[in-house]
PDB file of C-alpha atoms and ligand atoms in Angstrom:
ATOM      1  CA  UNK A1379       0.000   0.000   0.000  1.00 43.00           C
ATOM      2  CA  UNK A1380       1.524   3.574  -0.584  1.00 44.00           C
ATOM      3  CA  UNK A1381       2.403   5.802   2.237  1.00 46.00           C
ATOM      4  CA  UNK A1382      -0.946   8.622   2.874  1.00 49.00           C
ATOM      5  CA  UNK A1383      -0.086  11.748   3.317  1.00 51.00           C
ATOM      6  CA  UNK A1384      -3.363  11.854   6.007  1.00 68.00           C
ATOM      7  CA  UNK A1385      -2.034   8.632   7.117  1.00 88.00           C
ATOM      8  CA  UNK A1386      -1.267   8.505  10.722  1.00 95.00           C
ATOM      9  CA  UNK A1387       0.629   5.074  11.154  1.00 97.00           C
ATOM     10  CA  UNK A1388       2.838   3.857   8.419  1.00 97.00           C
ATOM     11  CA  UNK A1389       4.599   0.581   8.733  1.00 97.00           C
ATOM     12  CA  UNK A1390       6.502  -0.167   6.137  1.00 97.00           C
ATOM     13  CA  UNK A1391       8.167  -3.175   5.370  1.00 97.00           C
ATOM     14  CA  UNK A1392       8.808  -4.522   9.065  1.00 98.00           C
ATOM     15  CA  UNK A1393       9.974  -7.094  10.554  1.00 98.00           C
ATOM     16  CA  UNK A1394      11.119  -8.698  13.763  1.00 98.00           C
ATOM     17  CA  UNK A1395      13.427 -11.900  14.026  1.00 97.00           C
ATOM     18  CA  UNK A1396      13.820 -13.579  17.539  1.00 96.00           C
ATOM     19  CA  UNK A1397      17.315 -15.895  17.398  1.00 93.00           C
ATOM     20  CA  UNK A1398      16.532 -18.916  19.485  1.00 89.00           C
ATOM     21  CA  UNK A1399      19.581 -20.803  19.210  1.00 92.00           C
ATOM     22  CA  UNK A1400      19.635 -21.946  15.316  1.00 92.00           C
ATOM     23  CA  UNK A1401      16.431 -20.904  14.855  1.00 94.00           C
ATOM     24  CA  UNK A1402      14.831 -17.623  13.829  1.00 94.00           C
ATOM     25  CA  UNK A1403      11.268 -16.670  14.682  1.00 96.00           C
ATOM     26  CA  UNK A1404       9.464 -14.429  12.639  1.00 97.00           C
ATOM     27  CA  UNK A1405       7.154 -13.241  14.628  1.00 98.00           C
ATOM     28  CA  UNK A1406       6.544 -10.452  12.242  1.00 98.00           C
ATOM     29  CA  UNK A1407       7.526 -10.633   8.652  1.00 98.00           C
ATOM     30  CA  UNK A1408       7.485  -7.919   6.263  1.00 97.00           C
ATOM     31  CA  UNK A1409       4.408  -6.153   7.438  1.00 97.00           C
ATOM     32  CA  UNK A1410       2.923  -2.926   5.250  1.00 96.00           C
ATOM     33  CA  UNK A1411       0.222  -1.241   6.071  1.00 95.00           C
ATOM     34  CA  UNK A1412      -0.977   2.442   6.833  1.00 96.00           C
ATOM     35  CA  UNK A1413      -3.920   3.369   9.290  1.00 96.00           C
ATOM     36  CA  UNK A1414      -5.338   6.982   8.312  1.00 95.00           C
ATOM     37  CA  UNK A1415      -6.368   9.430  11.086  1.00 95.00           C
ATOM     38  CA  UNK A1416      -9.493   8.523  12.801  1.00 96.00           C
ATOM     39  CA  UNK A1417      -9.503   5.212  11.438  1.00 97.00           C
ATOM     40  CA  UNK A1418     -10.568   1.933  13.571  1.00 97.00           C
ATOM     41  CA  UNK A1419      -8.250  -0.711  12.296  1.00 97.00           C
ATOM     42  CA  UNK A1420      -8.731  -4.438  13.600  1.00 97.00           C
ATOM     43  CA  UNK A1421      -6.039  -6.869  13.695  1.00 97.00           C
ATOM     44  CA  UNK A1422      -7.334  -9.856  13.350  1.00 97.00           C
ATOM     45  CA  UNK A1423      -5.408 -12.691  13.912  1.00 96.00           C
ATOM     46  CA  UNK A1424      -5.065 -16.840  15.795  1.00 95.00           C
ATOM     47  CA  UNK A1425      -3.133 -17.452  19.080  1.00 95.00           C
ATOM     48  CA  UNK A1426       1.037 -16.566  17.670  1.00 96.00           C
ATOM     49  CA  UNK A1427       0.183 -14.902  14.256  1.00 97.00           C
ATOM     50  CA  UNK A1428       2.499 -12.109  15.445  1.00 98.00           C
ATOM     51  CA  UNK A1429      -0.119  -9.419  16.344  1.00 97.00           C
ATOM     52  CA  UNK A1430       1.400  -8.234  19.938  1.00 97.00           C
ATOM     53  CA  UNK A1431       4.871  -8.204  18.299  1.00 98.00           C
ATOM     54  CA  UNK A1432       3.623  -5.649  15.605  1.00 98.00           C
ATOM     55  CA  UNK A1433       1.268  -3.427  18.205  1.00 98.00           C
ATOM     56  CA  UNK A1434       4.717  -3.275  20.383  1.00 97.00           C
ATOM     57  CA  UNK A1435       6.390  -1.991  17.381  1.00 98.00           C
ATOM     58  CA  UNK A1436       3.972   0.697  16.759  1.00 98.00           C
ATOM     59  CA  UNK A1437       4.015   1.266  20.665  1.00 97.00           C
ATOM     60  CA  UNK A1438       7.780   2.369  20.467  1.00 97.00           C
ATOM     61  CA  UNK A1439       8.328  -0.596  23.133  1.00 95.00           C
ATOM     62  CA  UNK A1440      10.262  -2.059  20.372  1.00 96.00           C
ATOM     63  CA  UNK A1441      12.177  -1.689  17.764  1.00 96.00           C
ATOM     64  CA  UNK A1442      12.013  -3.936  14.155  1.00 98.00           C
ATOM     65  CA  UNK A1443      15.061  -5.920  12.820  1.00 97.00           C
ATOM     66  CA  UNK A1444      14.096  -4.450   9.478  1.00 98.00           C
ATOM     67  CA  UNK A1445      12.011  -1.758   7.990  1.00 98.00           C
ATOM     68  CA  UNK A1446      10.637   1.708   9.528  1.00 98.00           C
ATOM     69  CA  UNK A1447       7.299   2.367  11.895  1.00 98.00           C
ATOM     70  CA  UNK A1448       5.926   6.088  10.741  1.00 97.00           C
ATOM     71  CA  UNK A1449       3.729   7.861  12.913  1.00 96.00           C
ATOM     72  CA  UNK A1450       2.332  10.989  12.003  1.00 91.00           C
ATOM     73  CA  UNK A1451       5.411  11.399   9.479  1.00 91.00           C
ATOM     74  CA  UNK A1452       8.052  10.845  12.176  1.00 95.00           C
ATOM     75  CA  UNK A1453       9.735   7.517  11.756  1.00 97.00           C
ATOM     76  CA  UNK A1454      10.229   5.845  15.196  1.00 97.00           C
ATOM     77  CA  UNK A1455      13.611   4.794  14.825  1.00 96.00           C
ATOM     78  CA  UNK A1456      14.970   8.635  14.221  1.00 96.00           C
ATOM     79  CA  UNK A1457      13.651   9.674  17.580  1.00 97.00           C
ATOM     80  CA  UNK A1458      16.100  10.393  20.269  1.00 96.00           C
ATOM     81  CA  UNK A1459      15.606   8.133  23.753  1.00 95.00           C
ATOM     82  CA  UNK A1460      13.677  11.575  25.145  1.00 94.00           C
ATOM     83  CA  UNK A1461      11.505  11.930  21.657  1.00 96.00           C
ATOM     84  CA  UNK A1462      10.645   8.363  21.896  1.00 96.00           C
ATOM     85  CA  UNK A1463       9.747   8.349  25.759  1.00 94.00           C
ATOM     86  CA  UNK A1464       7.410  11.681  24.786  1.00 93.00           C
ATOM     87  CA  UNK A1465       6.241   9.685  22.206  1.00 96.00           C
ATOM     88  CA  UNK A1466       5.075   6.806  24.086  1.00 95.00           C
ATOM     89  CA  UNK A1467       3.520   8.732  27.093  1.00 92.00           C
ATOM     90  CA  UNK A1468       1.848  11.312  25.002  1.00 93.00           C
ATOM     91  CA  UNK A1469       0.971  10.245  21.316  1.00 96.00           C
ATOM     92  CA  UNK A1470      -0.091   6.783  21.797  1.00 97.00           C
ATOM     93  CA  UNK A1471      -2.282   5.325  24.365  1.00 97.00           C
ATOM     94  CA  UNK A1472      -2.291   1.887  25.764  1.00 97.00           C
ATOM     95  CA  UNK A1473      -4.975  -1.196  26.968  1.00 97.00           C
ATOM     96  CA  UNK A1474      -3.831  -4.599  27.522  1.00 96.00           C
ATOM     97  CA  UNK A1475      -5.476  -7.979  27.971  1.00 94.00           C
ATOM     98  CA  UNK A1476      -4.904  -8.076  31.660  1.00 94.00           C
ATOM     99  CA  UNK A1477      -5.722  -4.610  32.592  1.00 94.00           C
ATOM    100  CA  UNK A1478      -2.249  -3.788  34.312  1.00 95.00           C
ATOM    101  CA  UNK A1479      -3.910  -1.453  36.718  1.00 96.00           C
ATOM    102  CA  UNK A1480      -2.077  -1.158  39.972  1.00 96.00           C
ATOM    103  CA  UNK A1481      -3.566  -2.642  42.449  1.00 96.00           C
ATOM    104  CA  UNK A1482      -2.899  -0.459  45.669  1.00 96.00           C
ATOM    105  CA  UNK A1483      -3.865   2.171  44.154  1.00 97.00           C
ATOM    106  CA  UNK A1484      -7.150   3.789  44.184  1.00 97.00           C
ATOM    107  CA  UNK A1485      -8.553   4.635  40.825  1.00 96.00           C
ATOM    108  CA  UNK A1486      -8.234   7.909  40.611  1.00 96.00           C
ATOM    109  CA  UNK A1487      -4.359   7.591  41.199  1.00 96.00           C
ATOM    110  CA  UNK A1488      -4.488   5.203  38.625  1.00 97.00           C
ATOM    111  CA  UNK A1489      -5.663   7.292  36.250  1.00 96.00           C
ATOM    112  CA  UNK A1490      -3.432  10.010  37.585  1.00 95.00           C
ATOM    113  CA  UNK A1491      -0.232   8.268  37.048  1.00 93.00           C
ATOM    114  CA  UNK A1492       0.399   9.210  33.413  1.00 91.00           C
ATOM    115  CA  UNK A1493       0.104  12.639  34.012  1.00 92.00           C
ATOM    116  CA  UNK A1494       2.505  13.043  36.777  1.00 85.00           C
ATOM    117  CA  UNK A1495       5.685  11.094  34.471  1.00 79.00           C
ATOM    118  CA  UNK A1496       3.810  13.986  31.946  1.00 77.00           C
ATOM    119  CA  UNK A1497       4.634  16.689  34.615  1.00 80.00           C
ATOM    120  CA  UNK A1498       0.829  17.829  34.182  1.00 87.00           C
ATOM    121  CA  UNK A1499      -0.035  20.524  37.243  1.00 90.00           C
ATOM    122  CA  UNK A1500      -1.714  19.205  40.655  1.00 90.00           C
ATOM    123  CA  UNK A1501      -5.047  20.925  39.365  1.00 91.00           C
ATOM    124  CA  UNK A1502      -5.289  20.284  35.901  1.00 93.00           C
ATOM    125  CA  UNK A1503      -4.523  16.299  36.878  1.00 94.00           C
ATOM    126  CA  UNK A1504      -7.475  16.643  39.159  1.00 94.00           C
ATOM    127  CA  UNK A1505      -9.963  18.072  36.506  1.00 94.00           C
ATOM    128  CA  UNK A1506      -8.179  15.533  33.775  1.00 95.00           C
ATOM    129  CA  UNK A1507      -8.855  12.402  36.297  1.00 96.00           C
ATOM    130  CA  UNK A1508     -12.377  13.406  36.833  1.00 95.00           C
ATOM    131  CA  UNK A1509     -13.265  13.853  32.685  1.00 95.00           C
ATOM    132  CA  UNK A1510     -11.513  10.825  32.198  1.00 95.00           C
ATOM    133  CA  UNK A1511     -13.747   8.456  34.440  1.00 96.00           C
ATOM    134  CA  UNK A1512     -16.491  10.370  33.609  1.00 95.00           C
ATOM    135  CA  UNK A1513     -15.524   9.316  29.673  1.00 94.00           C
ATOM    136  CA  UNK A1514     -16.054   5.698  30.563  1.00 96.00           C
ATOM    137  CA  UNK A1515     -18.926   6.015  33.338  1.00 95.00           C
ATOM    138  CA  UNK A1516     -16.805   5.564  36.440  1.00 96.00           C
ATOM    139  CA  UNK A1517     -16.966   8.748  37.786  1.00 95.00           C
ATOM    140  CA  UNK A1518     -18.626   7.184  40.600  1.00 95.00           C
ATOM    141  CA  UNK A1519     -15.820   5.088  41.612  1.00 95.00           C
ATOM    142  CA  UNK A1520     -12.974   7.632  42.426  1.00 94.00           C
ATOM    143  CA  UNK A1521     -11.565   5.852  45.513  1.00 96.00           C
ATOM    144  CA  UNK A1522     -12.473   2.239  44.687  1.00 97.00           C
ATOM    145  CA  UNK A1523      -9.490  -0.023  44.218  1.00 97.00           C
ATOM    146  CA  UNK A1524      -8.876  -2.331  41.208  1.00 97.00           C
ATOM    147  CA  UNK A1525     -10.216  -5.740  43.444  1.00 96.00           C
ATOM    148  CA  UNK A1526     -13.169  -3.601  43.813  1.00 97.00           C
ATOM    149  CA  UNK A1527     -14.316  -3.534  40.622  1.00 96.00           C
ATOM    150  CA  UNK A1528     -15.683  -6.423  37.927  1.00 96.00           C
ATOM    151  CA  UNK A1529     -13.416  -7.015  35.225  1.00 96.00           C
ATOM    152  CA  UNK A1530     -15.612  -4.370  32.681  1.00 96.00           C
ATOM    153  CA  UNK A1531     -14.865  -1.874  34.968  1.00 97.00           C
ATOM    154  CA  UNK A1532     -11.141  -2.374  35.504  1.00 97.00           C
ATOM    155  CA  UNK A1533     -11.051  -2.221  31.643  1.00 97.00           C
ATOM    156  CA  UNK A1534     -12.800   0.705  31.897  1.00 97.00           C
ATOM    157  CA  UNK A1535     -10.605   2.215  34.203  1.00 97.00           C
ATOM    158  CA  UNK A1536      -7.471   1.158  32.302  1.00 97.00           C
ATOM    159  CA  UNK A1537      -9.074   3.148  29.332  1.00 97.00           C
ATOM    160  CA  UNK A1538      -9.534   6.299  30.778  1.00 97.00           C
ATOM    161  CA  UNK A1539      -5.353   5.547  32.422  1.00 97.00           C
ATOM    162  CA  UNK A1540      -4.501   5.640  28.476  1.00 97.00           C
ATOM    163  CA  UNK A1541      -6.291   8.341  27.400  1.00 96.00           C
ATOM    164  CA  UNK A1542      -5.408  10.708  30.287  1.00 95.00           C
ATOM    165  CA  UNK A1543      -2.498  12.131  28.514  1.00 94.00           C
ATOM    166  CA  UNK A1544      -5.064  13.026  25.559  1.00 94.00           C
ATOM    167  CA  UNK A1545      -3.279  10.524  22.702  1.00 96.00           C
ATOM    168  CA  UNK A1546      -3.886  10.863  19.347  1.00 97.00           C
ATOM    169  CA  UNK A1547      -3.397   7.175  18.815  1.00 98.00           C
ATOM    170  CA  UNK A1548      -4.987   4.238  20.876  1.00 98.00           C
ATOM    171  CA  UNK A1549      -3.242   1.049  20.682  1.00 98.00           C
ATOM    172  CA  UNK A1550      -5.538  -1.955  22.220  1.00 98.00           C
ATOM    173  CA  UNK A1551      -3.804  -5.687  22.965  1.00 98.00           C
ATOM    174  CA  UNK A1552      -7.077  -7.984  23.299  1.00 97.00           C
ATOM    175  CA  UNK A1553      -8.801  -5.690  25.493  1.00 97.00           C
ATOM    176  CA  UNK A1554     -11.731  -8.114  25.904  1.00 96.00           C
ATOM    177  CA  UNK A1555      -9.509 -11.092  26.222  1.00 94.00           C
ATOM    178  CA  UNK A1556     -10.503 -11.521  29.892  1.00 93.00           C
ATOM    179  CA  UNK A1557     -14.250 -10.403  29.316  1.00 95.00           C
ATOM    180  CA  UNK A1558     -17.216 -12.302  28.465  1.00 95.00           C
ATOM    181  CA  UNK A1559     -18.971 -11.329  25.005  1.00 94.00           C
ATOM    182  CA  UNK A1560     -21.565  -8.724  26.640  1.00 95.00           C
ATOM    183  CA  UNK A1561     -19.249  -6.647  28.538  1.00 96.00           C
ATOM    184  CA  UNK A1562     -16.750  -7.181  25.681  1.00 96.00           C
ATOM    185  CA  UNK A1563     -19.674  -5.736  23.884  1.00 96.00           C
ATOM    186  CA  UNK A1564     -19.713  -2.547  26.271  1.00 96.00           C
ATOM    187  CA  UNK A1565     -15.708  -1.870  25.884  1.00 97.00           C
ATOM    188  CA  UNK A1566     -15.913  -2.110  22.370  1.00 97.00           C
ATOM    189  CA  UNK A1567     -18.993   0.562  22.362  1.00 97.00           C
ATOM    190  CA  UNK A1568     -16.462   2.407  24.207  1.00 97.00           C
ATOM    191  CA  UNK A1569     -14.029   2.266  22.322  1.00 97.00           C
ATOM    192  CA  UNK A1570     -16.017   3.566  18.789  1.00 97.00           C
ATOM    193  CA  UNK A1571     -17.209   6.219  21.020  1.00 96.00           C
ATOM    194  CA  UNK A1572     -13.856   7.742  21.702  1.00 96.00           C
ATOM    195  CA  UNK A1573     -12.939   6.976  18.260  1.00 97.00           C
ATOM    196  CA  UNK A1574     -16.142   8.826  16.812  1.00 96.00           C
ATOM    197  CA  UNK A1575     -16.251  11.765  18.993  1.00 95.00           C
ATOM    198  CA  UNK A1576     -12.485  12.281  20.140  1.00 94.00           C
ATOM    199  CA  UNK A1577     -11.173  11.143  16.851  1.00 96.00           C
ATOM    200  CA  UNK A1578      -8.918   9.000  18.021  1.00 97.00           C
ATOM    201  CA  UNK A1579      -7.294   6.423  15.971  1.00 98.00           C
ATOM    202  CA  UNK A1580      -7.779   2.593  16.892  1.00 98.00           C
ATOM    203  CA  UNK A1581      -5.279  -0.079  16.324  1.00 98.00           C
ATOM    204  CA  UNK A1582      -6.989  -2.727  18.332  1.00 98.00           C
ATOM    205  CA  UNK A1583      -6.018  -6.342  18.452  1.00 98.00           C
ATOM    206  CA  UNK A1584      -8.183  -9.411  18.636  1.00 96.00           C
ATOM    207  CA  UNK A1585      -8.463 -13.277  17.882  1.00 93.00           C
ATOM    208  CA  UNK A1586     -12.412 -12.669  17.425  1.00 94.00           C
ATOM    209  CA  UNK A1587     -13.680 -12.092  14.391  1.00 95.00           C
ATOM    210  CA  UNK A1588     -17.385 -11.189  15.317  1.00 95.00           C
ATOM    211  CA  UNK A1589     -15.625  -8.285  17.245  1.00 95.00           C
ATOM    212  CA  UNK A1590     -13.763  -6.838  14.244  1.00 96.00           C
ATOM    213  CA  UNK A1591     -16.686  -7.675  12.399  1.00 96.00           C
ATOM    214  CA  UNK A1592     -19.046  -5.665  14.115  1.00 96.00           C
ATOM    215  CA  UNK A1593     -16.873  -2.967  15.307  1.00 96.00           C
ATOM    216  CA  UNK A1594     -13.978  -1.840  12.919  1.00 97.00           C
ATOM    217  CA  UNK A1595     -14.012   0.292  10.379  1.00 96.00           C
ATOM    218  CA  UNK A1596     -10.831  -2.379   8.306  1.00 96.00           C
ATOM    219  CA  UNK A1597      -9.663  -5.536   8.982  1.00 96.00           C
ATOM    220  CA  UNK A1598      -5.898  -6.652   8.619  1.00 96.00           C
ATOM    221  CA  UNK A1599      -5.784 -10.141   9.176  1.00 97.00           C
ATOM    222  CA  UNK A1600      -2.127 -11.516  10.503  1.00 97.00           C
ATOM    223  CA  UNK A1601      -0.800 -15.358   9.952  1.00 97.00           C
ATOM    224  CA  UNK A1602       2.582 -16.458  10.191  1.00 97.00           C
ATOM    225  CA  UNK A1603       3.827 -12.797  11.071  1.00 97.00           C
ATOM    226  CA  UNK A1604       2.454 -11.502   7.458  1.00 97.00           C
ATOM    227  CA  UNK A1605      -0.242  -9.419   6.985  1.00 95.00           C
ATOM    228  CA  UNK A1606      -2.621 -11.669   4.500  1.00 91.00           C
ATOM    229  CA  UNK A1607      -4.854  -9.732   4.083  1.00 82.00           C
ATOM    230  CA  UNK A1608      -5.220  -5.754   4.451  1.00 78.00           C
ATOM    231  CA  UNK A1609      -9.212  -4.387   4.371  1.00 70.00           C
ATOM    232  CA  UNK A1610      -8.311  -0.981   3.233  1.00 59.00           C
ATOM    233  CA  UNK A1611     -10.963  -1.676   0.438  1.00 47.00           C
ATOM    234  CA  UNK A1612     -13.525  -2.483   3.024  1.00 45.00           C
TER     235      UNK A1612
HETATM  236  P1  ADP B 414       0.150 -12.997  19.070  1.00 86.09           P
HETATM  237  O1  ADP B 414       0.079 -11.705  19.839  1.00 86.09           O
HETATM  238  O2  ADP B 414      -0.497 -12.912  17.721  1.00 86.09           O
HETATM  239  O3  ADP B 414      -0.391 -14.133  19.843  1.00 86.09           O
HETATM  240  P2  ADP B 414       3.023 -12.677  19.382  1.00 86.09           P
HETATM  241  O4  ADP B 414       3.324 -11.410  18.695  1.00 86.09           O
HETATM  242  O5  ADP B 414       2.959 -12.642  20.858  1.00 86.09           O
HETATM  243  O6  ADP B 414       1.693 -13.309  18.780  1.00 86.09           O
HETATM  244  O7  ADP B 414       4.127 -13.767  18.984  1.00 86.09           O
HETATM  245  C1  ADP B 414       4.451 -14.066  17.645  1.00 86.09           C
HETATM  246  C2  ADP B 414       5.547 -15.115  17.611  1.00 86.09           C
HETATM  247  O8  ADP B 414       6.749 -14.571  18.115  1.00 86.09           O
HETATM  248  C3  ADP B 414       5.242 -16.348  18.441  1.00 86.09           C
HETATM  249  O9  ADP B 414       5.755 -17.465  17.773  1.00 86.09           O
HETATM  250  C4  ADP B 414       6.004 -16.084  19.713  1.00 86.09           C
HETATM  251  O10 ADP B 414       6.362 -17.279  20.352  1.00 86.09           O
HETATM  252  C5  ADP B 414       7.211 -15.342  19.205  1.00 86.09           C
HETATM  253  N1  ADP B 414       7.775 -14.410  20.201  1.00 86.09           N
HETATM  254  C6  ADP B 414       7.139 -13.333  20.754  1.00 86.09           C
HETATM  255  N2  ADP B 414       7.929 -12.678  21.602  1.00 86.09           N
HETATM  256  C7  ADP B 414       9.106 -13.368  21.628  1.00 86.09           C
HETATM  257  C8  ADP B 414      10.356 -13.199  22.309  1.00 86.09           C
HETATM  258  N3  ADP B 414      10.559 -12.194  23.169  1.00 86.09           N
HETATM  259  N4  ADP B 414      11.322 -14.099  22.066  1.00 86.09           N
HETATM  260  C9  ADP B 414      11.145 -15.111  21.192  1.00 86.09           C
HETATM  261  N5  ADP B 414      10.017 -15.324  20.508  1.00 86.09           N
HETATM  262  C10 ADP B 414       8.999 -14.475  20.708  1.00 86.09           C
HETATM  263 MG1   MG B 415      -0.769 -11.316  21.682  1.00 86.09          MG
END
């Protein structure tokens, strides 16, 4: 596919090798694609296709052995250790499978935490925390603790952690992995909502088709680390 000048992610011809021993993995395998702003992309893909590999990529949290990850024209690998750590906090958000929401902590300084490593004032955190929860109907639950909460909520709450910072990018690693299909149903409503009205770009991950059916915009479909099939017609 060629490089979109509205595009927003651009991967271009990536890859990343793991040596085991004598044998390389190719976890992903010279991967193009290009999301455009606002776009919800699905990455649809079985158990080991290479999916996480390529959404770390994108994430900054790695690098490829070959080829260049563009985001909004800057290509990750030209960044300096302080461009790429701004990068990571500020342009792109994160949800994971498992939530990764800390447990001591109360919600709201959950949802804090990004903001302080983003050196956001005491005040402006405050309002930011509130808006936040308030984005995925929590606001209710400012002092509850992750064990509190039903696993819905705590993947509610890890949503309004990633988009704290305001990112223009929302990167999502099987964020109803650990959910059963209605409240998967609910976080995925959730998600097209921010997308729709905050115009935030979606990169989310999944294994189930009826959710990338249902919910995204394209479908890239990953197998053996390559990208067979791209939906940018769809
Ligand atoms: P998916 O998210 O689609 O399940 P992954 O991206 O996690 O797939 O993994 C793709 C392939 O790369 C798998 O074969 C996996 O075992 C391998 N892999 C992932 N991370 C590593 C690593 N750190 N070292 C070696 N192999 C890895
Ligand atoms: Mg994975």
């Amino acid at each position: 596919m060629p490089t979109d000048g509205a595009a927003a992610i651009g991967v271009d011809r990536v890859s990343r090798h793991y040596t085991m021993g004598a044998t390389i993995v190719r976890a992903v395998d010279d991967v193009s694609f290009t999301v455009r702003q606002g776009d919800f992309l699905a990455l649809l893909g079985s158990s080991g296709s290479g999916k996480s590999t390529l959404l770390n990529l994108i994430a900054g949290l790695d690098r490829p052995t070959s080829g260049a990850v563009i985001v909004q024209s800057r290509n990750l690998a030209e960044m300096t250790p302080l461009e790429l750590a701004r990068y990571r906090r500020q342009t792109v958000g994160m949800v994971f499978q498992a939530f990764n929401l800390l447990p001591r902590m109360t919600l709201e300084e959950n949802v804090e935490l990004p903001m302080r490593l983003a050196e956001v004032s005491r005040p402006e955190r405050a309002a930011r925390v509130r808006e936040a929860l308030e984005r995925v109907h929590l606001e209710k639950r400012l002092t509850h603790r992750p064990g509190e909460l039903s696993g819905g909520e705590q993947q509610r709450a890890s949503l309004a952690r990633a988009l704290v910072n305001r990112p223009q990018i929302l990167l999502a690693d099987e964020p109803t992995g650990n959910l059963d299909s209605s409240t998967s149903d609910e976080i995925l409503h959730l998600l097209r909502e921010i997308n729709q009205s905050l115009g935030v770009t979606m990169v989310m991950v999944t294994h189930e088709r009826r959710l990338a059916e249902q919910f995204a915009d394209r479908i890239a479909v990953m197998s053996d680390g390559k990208l067979t099939s791209d939906g940018a017609e769809a």
